[in-house]
Amino acid sequence: MDFKKLAQTLIPDKDLLPLEEYERLYPERSLEKGAEVTRLAPSPTGFIHLGNLYSALADERAAHTTGGVFYLRIEDTDLKRKVDGAVESVIRSLDYFGINFDEGAEISSPLNKYGPYYQRARASVYRAFAKDLIARGLAYPCFCTEDELNAVREEQTNEKKITGYYGAYAKCRNLSEAEIYANLKAGKPFVIRLKSQGDPSRKIIFRDAIKGEVTVTENDQDVVILKSDGIPTYHFAHAIDDHFMRTTLVIRGEEWLSSLPIHLELFSVLGFKLPKYGHTCSLMKVDGGVKRKLSKRKDPELSLDYYRKSGYYPKAVVKYLMTILNSNFEEWERKNPQTDYREFKFSISKMGKSGALFDIDKLNDISKEELSKLTAEETYEFLYGWVKEFGTEADGKHFADKEYIISILNLICGIGGKKRRKDIVRAETGVSMLDYFFDDTFSPEYSYRFDGGTVNAVLDKFAAAYDENDDNSVWFTKVKAVAAQTGFAAEMSDYKANPAGYRGSVADVAEILRIAVTGMPNSPDLCTVMKIIGKERTLKRLAAGRV
Ligand code: GLU
């Protein structure tokens, strides 16, 4: 068969360059030895998830700890899945977590010399190489219809054979020249398939940068490389793009491991040097005692938007992911609590080989810890940033009074005090913790543990004695006095010695006051809360809290 003629017939495009020209256009990058070039290659579906962030962080760390390059490529060959604004959303979401690209789609950088970074804009390079494979007898047109392929798959399934287009099932592999031209003349649509040279009885031992040694079977599937619309499949585009964008390390999900034999063969027939691969393990969670993969349908925490909307402190999420990426990160962090996580020596080979467990409680702990390192001013800025995007109108009004909010934050976080409190987990809950400091969001549900007469007596007597100039100890002396006047023990020790002799203790009196003033049985130092909200409001609440 005249393969050259066939190649020219199937791909007559005029804009293809000689293959060496592509090598010249996209030369090896001049980077230090050991520098890794990594990429994030999402499809523009608009859904960016924690797995993407996890992978992106590994990519970014691998590149930036070695003096390499991290770029963004958009795999938009499947138009059906394309969502407007998805690319901006990827960039914005990752930027929120402090992960930035050096080059790539929508990144303005002088480094952008390996583009275009949208696969749809790269048609000619794929087609040039597909044409070459056809000309070398290593690829061929396949005219099988969807129905024919389905029938083959059914037959294979019934016979418990491996499904796919291979060996004797690869009908179009052996079409004669006359049959091919007759099909073309009849206007039958076709795809281009790889004419696999592999032998499935042979095994390949492969070193994965994350999983270590893995043994795979040689590929014998005649996979589609160009679809009927002339656009490449993932497999083909991956080989071409990662070669010409000079990727040195491909980090991707372990779901791609099963396609690795195809990629090994493609790199080999294309004559390209194989990059290193690291297949990341899936993020799992324990659900009802059973470990399972995080699912888009069941787990809102899989979506990155969830973290922004709930107001997680971005650095905390990144640090948490670092603990899953490299198990020695936690120990390093304990020894270097003040050091930027970027100083940690990230290592791809220390990544987990199987199912990484995602634990939201641990994330919450890290988030509390990270937020407790902020000054009141920084805490204000972080919370206000969240309020502007996701808060209520009332939150917006409250935060406009910076001085007042800072005084509250100083109290509830114990900022500047001896003991730094770690109450704020994330912005959403942190902002609602401030609600009772404002009349419009103070909506108490009084739940006293004492009868109305007792509650009212406590509230009235304290209100009569309250003076906003009292310091903590005078304030507390007054609470004790109210206790003594209303049948409670003023001293804890007296109450403990004779519980039956009193209605309760001074702690119960303080609780009644606290419920009236804050709406809750627990709050930070009540004397300070009263000072912050002011005398007028305090008295109003003491009166309104009567039963
Ligand atoms: N577009 C592929 C995906 O989103 C990329 C896989 C890869 O990183 O090679 O799964």
XYZ file of C-alpha atoms and ligand atoms in Angstrom:
557
model
C 0.000 0.000 0.000
C 1.170 3.501 -0.742
C 1.041 4.923 2.783
C 2.387 8.311 1.732
C -0.421 8.759 -0.730
C -2.925 7.592 1.888
C -1.551 10.104 4.411
C -1.829 12.903 1.870
C -5.367 11.861 0.973
C -6.534 11.634 4.570
C -4.756 14.750 5.809
C -4.294 17.138 2.900
C -3.935 20.212 5.183
C -1.731 22.930 3.758
C -0.633 24.487 7.049
C 1.419 21.565 8.361
C 5.123 22.095 8.905
C 7.889 19.553 8.397
C 8.184 17.671 11.702
C 11.692 18.955 12.505
C 10.240 22.440 12.338
C 8.104 21.714 15.412
C 11.193 20.560 17.275
C 12.832 23.847 16.353
C 9.799 25.930 17.307
C 9.520 24.302 20.715
C 13.114 23.633 21.737
C 14.271 21.983 24.950
C 13.949 24.498 27.763
C 17.181 25.840 29.126
C 16.755 25.105 32.807
C 19.101 23.971 35.534
C 19.702 20.253 35.814
C 16.982 18.641 37.902
C 14.461 21.425 37.209
C 11.016 19.937 36.663
C 8.503 21.212 34.134
C 5.017 20.306 35.301
C 1.547 21.187 34.192
C -2.060 21.196 35.200
C -4.140 20.058 32.257
C -7.806 20.370 33.136
C -10.757 20.080 30.821
C -12.745 23.331 30.944
C -15.784 21.767 32.589
C -16.139 24.460 35.244
C -15.845 21.993 38.089
C -12.568 22.306 39.876
C -12.182 20.034 42.834
C -9.971 19.210 45.745
C -8.237 16.495 43.710
C -7.227 19.159 41.183
C -5.870 21.336 43.954
C -4.026 18.400 45.470
C -2.474 17.581 42.111
C -1.792 21.241 41.312
C -0.018 21.677 44.627
C 2.191 18.675 43.899
C 2.899 20.071 40.413
C 3.587 23.538 41.697
C 5.847 22.337 44.508
C 7.705 19.921 42.210
C 8.379 22.754 39.758
C 9.154 25.510 42.192
C 11.359 23.543 44.558
C 13.572 22.594 41.621
C 13.729 25.922 39.773
C 11.392 24.607 37.092
C 8.197 25.749 35.419
C 4.552 25.087 36.190
C 2.125 25.796 33.365
C -1.580 25.583 32.554
C -2.816 23.710 29.515
C -6.491 23.497 28.689
C -7.663 20.165 27.353
C -10.674 21.345 25.422
C -10.903 18.641 22.794
C -14.319 17.625 24.075
C -16.533 20.615 23.277
C -19.571 19.033 24.891
C -18.019 19.474 28.307
C -16.882 23.049 27.816
C -18.289 25.675 30.196
C -17.806 29.419 29.687
C -15.509 31.063 32.209
C -14.079 27.716 33.322
C -10.473 28.687 32.601
C -10.716 31.898 34.595
C -12.336 29.908 37.358
C -9.400 27.458 37.497
C -6.921 30.309 37.654
C -8.940 32.230 40.253
C -9.555 29.179 42.417
C -5.901 28.200 42.490
C -4.801 31.770 43.035
C -7.053 31.873 46.122
C -4.902 29.057 47.489
C -1.689 30.842 46.543
C -0.923 28.537 43.638
C 0.190 30.412 40.568
C 1.205 29.383 37.096
C 4.379 30.549 35.410
C 2.976 30.244 31.925
C 0.030 28.913 29.994
C -3.550 29.641 29.051
C -4.643 33.139 30.057
C -1.402 33.725 31.933
C 0.427 36.756 30.696
C 4.047 35.808 30.824
C 7.111 36.247 28.623
C 7.600 32.518 29.164
C 4.593 31.698 26.980
C 6.694 30.254 24.182
C 5.256 26.776 24.107
C 1.670 27.650 23.252
C -0.976 27.771 22.146
C -2.053 26.291 25.461
C -5.566 25.408 24.320
C -5.591 22.060 22.562
C -8.208 23.176 20.047
C -5.773 25.810 18.824
C -3.064 23.190 18.230
C -4.811 21.123 15.570
C -2.031 21.416 13.002
C 0.685 19.892 15.169
C -1.446 16.858 16.004
C -2.443 16.443 12.404
C 1.141 16.743 11.184
C 2.218 13.882 13.431
C -0.831 11.767 12.686
C -0.081 12.217 8.999
C 3.470 11.067 9.559
C 2.291 7.946 11.400
C -0.045 7.106 8.507
C 2.781 7.696 6.035
C 4.930 5.266 8.021
C 2.177 2.635 8.107
C 1.743 3.082 11.856
C -1.764 4.538 11.760
C -4.782 3.925 9.579
C -8.316 5.133 8.902
C -11.161 3.268 10.573
C -14.652 3.500 9.123
C -16.473 1.445 11.760
C -19.736 2.952 12.877
C -20.824 3.397 16.484
C -23.243 0.471 16.044
C -20.533 -1.816 14.697
C -18.246 -0.920 17.602
C -21.042 -1.551 20.093
C -21.749 -4.948 18.570
C -18.064 -5.888 18.887
C -18.007 -4.741 22.506
C -21.070 -6.813 23.259
C -19.548 -9.880 21.658
C -16.310 -9.376 23.632
C -18.227 -8.908 26.884
C -20.265 -12.061 26.277
C -17.114 -14.026 25.558
C -15.397 -12.509 28.595
C -12.669 -11.045 26.384
C -10.903 -7.753 26.866
C -13.015 -5.103 25.168
C -11.649 -2.721 22.569
C -10.306 -2.474 19.058
C -7.396 -4.847 18.755
C -6.101 -7.950 17.028
C -8.754 -9.785 15.033
C -11.403 -7.311 16.217
C -9.596 -4.440 14.515
C -11.545 -4.802 11.267
C -10.252 -1.745 9.474
C -6.634 -2.519 10.292
C -6.455 -4.849 7.341
C -8.556 -3.022 4.792
C -7.057 -3.144 1.328
C -6.075 0.040 -0.469
C -9.089 -0.397 -2.763
C -11.472 -0.771 0.193
C -10.113 2.332 1.875
C -10.468 4.486 -1.222
C -13.925 3.079 -1.909
C -15.009 4.045 1.634
C -13.530 7.501 1.189
C -15.246 7.892 -2.135
C -18.536 6.895 -0.512
C -17.959 9.742 1.934
C -17.880 7.500 4.992
C -16.676 9.296 8.095
C -13.490 7.929 9.591
C -11.229 8.197 12.605
C -7.472 7.626 12.600
C -6.266 4.757 14.735
C -2.843 3.784 15.899
C -1.695 0.519 14.329
C -0.431 -0.947 17.565
C 2.828 -2.877 17.364
C 2.491 -4.124 20.944
C 2.328 -7.661 22.205
C 0.028 -8.219 25.206
C 2.019 -11.234 26.311
C 4.894 -8.914 27.138
C 5.145 -7.021 30.403
C 6.816 -3.675 30.959
C 8.339 -2.748 34.283
C 7.803 0.919 34.751
C 9.051 3.300 37.452
C 6.363 5.656 38.555
C 7.644 8.720 40.426
C 4.969 8.228 43.100
C 3.942 4.593 43.045
C 7.411 3.211 42.459
C 7.771 0.103 40.326
C 4.635 -0.891 38.457
C 4.300 -3.709 35.974
C 2.040 -3.107 33.000
C 1.119 -5.116 29.925
C 2.178 -3.913 26.511
C -0.544 -2.120 24.598
C -2.209 -3.853 21.673
C -5.237 -1.585 21.346
C -5.526 0.319 18.097
C -6.673 3.424 19.932
C -8.188 6.373 18.149
C -5.678 9.190 17.804
C -7.736 11.604 15.696
C -11.502 11.663 16.028
C -13.797 11.991 13.009
C -13.781 15.782 13.371
C -9.983 15.704 13.080
C -9.486 16.608 16.751
C -7.101 14.416 18.759
C -8.027 12.143 21.628
C -6.558 12.675 25.083
C -3.930 9.978 24.445
C -2.518 11.534 21.313
C -2.740 15.135 22.499
C -1.023 14.154 25.747
C 1.964 12.675 23.917
C 2.322 15.566 21.487
C 1.725 18.339 24.007
C 3.825 17.031 26.840
C 6.637 16.480 24.370
C 6.465 19.891 22.732
C 5.732 21.788 25.910
C 8.767 19.979 27.274
C 7.068 18.584 30.348
C 9.535 16.575 32.404
C 7.119 15.248 35.009
C 3.487 14.367 34.346
C 1.531 14.293 37.597
C -1.984 13.013 37.068
C -4.670 10.924 38.737
C -4.211 7.196 39.113
C -7.224 6.613 36.866
C -4.781 7.204 34.000
C -2.469 4.394 35.029
C -4.454 1.881 32.979
C -3.851 3.984 29.846
C -0.136 4.194 30.469
C 0.730 1.337 28.043
C -0.962 3.314 25.254
C 1.104 6.359 26.133
C 4.320 4.351 26.281
C 3.664 3.084 22.788
C 2.693 6.506 21.457
C 5.849 8.157 22.784
C 7.840 5.334 21.281
C 6.324 5.455 17.762
C 6.484 9.225 17.754
C 10.156 9.034 18.669
C 9.734 11.225 21.754
C 11.621 10.939 25.020
C 9.279 9.720 27.732
C 8.620 12.172 30.574
C 8.541 10.935 34.155
C 5.070 10.071 35.382
C 3.660 10.319 38.882
C 0.175 8.897 39.338
C -1.482 10.391 42.411
C -3.740 8.314 44.575
C -7.399 9.253 44.946
C -8.678 11.247 47.887
C -10.737 9.025 50.167
C -12.918 9.626 53.166
C -14.260 7.425 55.907
C -18.017 7.286 55.619
C -19.916 5.210 58.148
C -16.728 3.321 58.960
C -16.049 2.511 55.313
C -13.264 4.079 53.271
C -14.444 5.362 49.911
C -13.445 7.833 47.197
C -14.671 11.400 47.601
C -17.609 11.749 45.264
C -18.862 14.774 43.364
C -22.455 13.761 44.060
C -22.202 12.933 47.750
C -19.476 15.182 49.114
C -19.788 18.952 48.869
C -16.271 19.184 50.296
C -14.901 17.852 47.027
C -15.648 21.136 45.273
C -13.095 23.892 45.760
C -15.888 26.442 45.876
C -16.978 24.838 49.127
C -13.786 26.052 50.822
C -14.157 29.582 49.541
C -17.840 29.806 50.394
C -17.356 28.349 53.876
C -14.489 30.757 54.386
C -11.644 28.349 54.999
C -8.381 30.114 55.444
C -6.655 29.240 52.151
C -3.251 28.702 53.677
C -4.765 26.202 56.090
C -6.232 24.161 53.238
C -2.882 24.181 51.471
C -1.022 23.189 54.613
C -3.515 20.439 55.227
C -2.970 19.149 51.690
C 0.771 19.325 52.284
C 0.301 16.936 55.221
C -1.384 14.465 52.872
C 1.149 15.003 50.090
C 4.236 14.404 52.192
C 3.789 12.667 55.535
C 6.979 14.257 56.901
C 5.515 17.741 56.409
C 3.771 17.692 59.779
C 6.929 17.043 61.722
C 8.791 19.724 59.784
C 5.941 22.135 60.480
C 6.063 21.366 64.210
C 9.762 22.172 64.224
C 9.351 25.267 62.039
C 5.992 26.756 63.035
C 6.831 30.230 61.781
C 8.426 29.205 58.503
C 6.574 29.497 55.199
C 5.436 26.073 53.976
C 7.249 26.772 50.717
C 10.540 26.320 52.547
C 9.699 22.671 53.180
C 11.621 20.304 50.963
C 8.789 18.712 49.027
C 9.521 15.358 47.503
C 7.421 13.641 44.908
C 8.774 10.244 45.927
C 7.441 10.692 49.451
C 3.864 11.000 48.225
C 1.417 8.325 49.358
C 1.168 5.311 47.102
C -2.436 4.464 47.857
C -5.693 6.176 48.885
C -5.016 9.459 50.688
C -7.460 9.932 53.524
C -9.206 13.272 53.644
C -10.095 14.243 57.206
C -12.123 17.432 57.608
C -11.637 17.484 61.403
C -7.931 17.701 60.906
C -8.391 20.452 58.347
C -10.519 22.326 60.898
C -7.792 21.990 63.519
C -5.156 23.301 61.126
C -7.461 26.120 60.129
C -8.005 27.163 63.774
C -4.288 27.010 64.359
C -3.448 29.108 61.301
C -6.097 31.714 62.073
C -4.805 31.984 65.620
C -1.478 33.156 64.208
C -3.060 36.282 62.744
C -3.171 39.729 64.316
C -6.579 41.313 64.926
C -6.054 43.477 61.853
C -5.221 40.449 59.676
C -8.169 38.509 61.071
C -10.410 41.481 60.285
C -9.111 41.653 56.702
C -9.629 37.943 56.156
C -13.161 37.918 57.570
C -14.095 41.113 55.746
C -12.831 39.625 52.474
C -15.244 36.748 52.984
C -18.076 39.066 54.053
C -17.710 41.133 50.878
C -18.183 38.060 48.739
C -20.469 35.816 50.730
C -21.732 37.697 53.787
C -25.200 39.126 54.391
C -26.050 42.789 54.053
C -25.986 43.052 57.839
C -22.486 41.516 57.957
C -21.365 44.142 55.431
C -22.687 46.978 57.592
C -21.099 45.547 60.723
C -17.708 45.168 59.120
C -17.729 48.759 57.931
C -17.096 49.646 61.602
C -13.553 48.363 61.721
C -12.713 49.671 65.172
C -15.694 47.987 66.785
C -15.027 44.661 65.033
C -11.378 44.761 66.015
C -12.305 45.292 69.656
C -14.566 42.222 69.450
C -11.879 40.175 67.730
C -9.394 41.138 70.400
C -11.810 39.751 72.933
C -13.031 36.591 71.266
C -9.636 35.562 70.015
C -7.834 36.661 73.127
C -5.507 38.594 70.853
C -2.831 40.345 72.839
C -3.895 38.508 75.989
C -1.959 35.806 77.780
C -3.845 32.964 76.249
C -4.596 33.095 72.532
C -7.993 31.521 71.899
C -8.514 29.351 68.849
C -12.231 29.780 68.354
C -12.455 30.680 64.692
C -12.388 27.723 62.324
C -13.422 29.538 59.180
C -14.848 32.869 58.133
C -18.477 31.773 57.914
C -18.632 30.587 61.526
C -16.252 33.309 62.678
C -18.493 36.038 61.308
C -21.618 34.553 62.874
C -19.803 34.467 66.226
C -19.964 38.256 66.112
C -23.733 38.410 65.594
C -24.704 39.064 69.197
C -22.549 42.166 69.340
C -25.049 43.894 67.048
C -28.717 44.547 67.723
C -29.910 43.664 64.237
C -28.389 40.189 64.398
C -28.911 39.528 68.093
C -31.646 36.913 68.107
C -31.511 35.175 71.469
C -33.367 32.029 72.341
C -33.350 32.312 76.104
C -32.980 28.933 77.730
C -32.613 29.506 81.447
C -32.262 26.653 83.870
C -34.084 28.556 86.644
C -37.626 29.745 87.207
C -38.776 33.161 86.016
C -38.824 34.763 89.456
C -35.214 33.802 90.101
C -34.046 34.878 86.649
C -35.790 38.232 86.919
C -34.386 38.866 90.391
C -30.835 38.180 89.177
C -31.233 40.388 86.103
C -32.851 43.266 87.986
C -30.354 43.309 90.833
C -27.373 43.147 88.531
C -28.790 45.879 86.281
C -29.221 48.120 89.299
C -25.605 47.599 90.315
C -23.951 47.672 86.861
C -21.336 50.323 86.201
C -19.422 50.207 82.914
C -16.347 51.647 84.602
C -15.920 48.648 86.904
C -12.876 46.565 86.227
C -13.134 42.781 86.058
C -12.675 42.206 89.739
C -15.204 44.832 90.876
C -17.602 43.505 88.242
C -17.244 39.998 89.613
C -17.705 41.163 93.193
C -21.045 42.586 92.081
C -22.049 39.275 90.484
C -21.211 37.575 93.771
C -23.293 40.086 95.671
C -26.270 39.413 93.384
C -25.727 35.693 94.003
C -25.845 36.197 97.747
C -29.016 38.308 97.491
C -30.874 35.765 95.357
C -30.240 32.538 97.176
C -27.104 31.405 95.298
C -23.734 30.675 96.871
C -21.345 33.584 96.261
C -18.350 31.263 96.653
C -17.949 28.005 94.794
C -16.425 26.386 97.872
C -19.548 27.167 99.949
C -21.746 25.682 97.276
C -19.633 22.523 97.025
C -19.709 22.067 100.792
C -23.503 22.423 100.959
C -25.210 22.137 97.569
C -28.623 21.600 99.126
C -28.383 24.927 100.976
C -28.460 27.058 97.803
C -30.334 27.416 94.502
C -27.001 27.124 92.783
C -23.669 28.886 92.669
C -22.244 32.159 91.403
C -21.470 30.339 88.138
C -25.203 29.852 87.603
C -25.801 33.534 88.215
C -23.167 34.425 85.637
C -24.854 32.033 83.212
C -28.220 33.782 83.632
C -26.548 37.125 82.898
C -24.710 35.653 79.944
C -27.844 34.218 78.391
C -29.614 37.559 78.717
C -26.735 39.558 77.231
C -25.410 37.201 74.538
C -28.260 34.762 74.023
C -25.914 31.872 74.752
C -24.815 29.965 77.865
C -21.185 30.246 76.765
C -19.287 33.307 75.640
C -15.906 34.917 76.072
C -15.364 37.057 79.168
C -18.767 38.570 79.928
C -17.469 41.691 81.656
C -15.600 42.608 78.460
C -18.574 41.719 76.268
C -20.658 44.193 78.277
C -17.995 46.860 77.879
C -17.846 46.337 74.133
C -21.567 46.499 73.556
C -21.841 49.454 75.967
C -23.903 50.281 79.026
C -27.084 51.233 77.221
C -27.262 47.995 75.255
C -26.301 45.934 78.284
C -29.119 47.351 80.356
C -31.588 46.977 77.511
C -30.667 43.311 77.154
C -30.829 42.665 80.883
C -34.357 44.075 80.815
C -35.354 42.242 77.644
C -34.044 38.974 79.069
C -36.626 38.986 81.853
C -39.029 36.110 81.752
N -7.522 16.499 30.990
C -7.138 15.418 31.823
C -8.044 15.388 33.031
O -8.630 16.409 33.344
C -5.703 15.618 32.277
C -4.997 14.422 32.737
C -3.517 14.745 32.764
O -3.116 15.503 33.663
O -2.796 14.292 31.894
O -8.198 14.375 33.655
